[in-house]
XYZ file of C-alpha atoms in Angstrom:
140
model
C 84.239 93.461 95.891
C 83.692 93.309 99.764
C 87.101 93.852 100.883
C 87.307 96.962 97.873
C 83.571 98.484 99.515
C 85.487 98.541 103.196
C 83.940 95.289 104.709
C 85.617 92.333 106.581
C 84.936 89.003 105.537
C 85.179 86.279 108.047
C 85.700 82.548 107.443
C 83.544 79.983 109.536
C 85.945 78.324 112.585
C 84.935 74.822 114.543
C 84.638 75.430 118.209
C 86.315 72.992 120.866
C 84.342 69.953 121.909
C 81.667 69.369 122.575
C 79.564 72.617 121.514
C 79.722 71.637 117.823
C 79.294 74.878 116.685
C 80.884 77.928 114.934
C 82.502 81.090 115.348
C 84.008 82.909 113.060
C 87.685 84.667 112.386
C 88.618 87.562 110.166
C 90.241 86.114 107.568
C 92.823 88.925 105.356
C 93.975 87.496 101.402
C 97.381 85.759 102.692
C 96.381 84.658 105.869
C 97.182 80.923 106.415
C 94.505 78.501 106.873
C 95.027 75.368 109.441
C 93.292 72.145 108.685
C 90.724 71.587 111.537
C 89.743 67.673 112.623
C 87.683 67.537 109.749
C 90.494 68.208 107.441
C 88.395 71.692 106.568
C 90.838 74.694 106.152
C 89.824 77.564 107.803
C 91.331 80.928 109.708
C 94.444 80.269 112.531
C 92.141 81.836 115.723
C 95.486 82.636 117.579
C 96.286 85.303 114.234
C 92.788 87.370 115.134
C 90.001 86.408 117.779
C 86.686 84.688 116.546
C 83.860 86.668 116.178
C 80.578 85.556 117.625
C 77.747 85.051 114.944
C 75.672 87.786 116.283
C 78.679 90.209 115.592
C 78.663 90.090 111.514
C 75.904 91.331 109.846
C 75.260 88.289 106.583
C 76.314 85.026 106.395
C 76.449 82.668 103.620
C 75.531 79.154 104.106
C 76.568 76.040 102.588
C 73.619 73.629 102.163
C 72.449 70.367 101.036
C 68.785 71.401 100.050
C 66.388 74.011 100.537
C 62.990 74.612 100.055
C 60.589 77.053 99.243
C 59.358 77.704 103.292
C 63.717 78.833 104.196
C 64.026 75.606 105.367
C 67.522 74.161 104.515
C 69.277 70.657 104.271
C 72.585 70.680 105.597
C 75.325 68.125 106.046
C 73.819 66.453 108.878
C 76.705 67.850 112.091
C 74.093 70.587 113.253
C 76.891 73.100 113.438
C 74.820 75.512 111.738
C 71.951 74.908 113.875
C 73.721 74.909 116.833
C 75.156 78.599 115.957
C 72.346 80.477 115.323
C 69.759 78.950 118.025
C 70.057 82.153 119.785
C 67.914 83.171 116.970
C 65.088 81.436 118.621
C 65.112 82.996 121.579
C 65.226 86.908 120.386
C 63.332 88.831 117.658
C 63.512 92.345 118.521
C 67.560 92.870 117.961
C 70.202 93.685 115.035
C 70.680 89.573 113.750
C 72.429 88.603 111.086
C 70.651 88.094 107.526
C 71.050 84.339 106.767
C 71.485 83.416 103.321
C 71.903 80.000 101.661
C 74.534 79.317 98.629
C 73.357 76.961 95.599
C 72.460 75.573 92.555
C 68.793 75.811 91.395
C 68.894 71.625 91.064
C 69.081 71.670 94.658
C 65.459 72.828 95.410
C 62.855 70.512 96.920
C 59.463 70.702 97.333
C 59.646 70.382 101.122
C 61.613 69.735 103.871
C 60.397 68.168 107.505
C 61.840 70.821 109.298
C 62.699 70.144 113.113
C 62.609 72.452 116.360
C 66.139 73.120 116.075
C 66.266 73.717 112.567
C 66.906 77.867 111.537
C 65.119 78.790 109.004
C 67.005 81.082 106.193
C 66.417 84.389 105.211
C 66.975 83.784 101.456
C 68.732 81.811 98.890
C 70.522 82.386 95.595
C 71.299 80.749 92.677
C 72.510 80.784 90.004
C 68.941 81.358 88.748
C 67.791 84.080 90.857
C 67.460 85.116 94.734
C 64.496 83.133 96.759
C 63.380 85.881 99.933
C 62.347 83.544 102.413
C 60.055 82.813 104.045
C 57.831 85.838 103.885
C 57.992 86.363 100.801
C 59.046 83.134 98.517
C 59.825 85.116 95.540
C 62.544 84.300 93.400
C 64.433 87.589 92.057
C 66.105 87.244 88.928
């Protein structure tokens, strides 16, 4: 439906040591995907150049857990984290809307989030769409 409505979609590529962090490629229906050190396919870089995250305009993120606050669980590498820190550091600017991806079972009641953690701007389900954190409201 994105691709029909005009928009790019762009796949999530590991940077080089050490940052341990993302950027991300265009990535066409076709397009061969390499196995990064993780064994992860994602987007050849030397096809189209990666995008910096405050380029695109709404991510979806892969998580562990999330709770009702935006606060989310992830694998444990910090990539995520380590992406959108610039976040912390500027509020008055076009960012990109942050949205976590999954199931209803895997909302807790809270999360001990850290300095470094970036909070979400939402999550869905397949119950509904949490608006975080302003407004914790789950829309069916």
């Amino acid at each position: 439906e994105a691709r029909r409505a005009g928009k790019k979609l762009y796949l999530p590529v590991l940077r080089a040591k050490p940052d341990r962090a993302l950027w991300f490629c265009e990535f066409r229906p076709g397009d061969p995907l390499l196995s990064n050190r993780f064994g992860i396919r994602e987007p050849d870089i030397r096809r189209r150049p990666p995008q910096p995250p405050w380029g695109l305009d709404l991510i979806l993120l892969p998580l562990v857990g999330f709770d009702a606050q935006g606060n989310r669980l992830g694998m444990g590498g910090g990539f995520y984290d380590r992406t959108f820190s610039f976040l912390r550091h500027r509020n008055h600017w076009h960012k990109p809307l942050l949205i976590g991806v999954a199931h209803e079972c895997q909302q807790v009641g809270s999360i001990d989030a850290q300095p470094w953690d970036i909070p979400l701007d939402g999550v869905i389900t397949e119950a509904g769409f949490y608006l975080q954190p302003k407004k914790n409201k789950k829309i069916p």
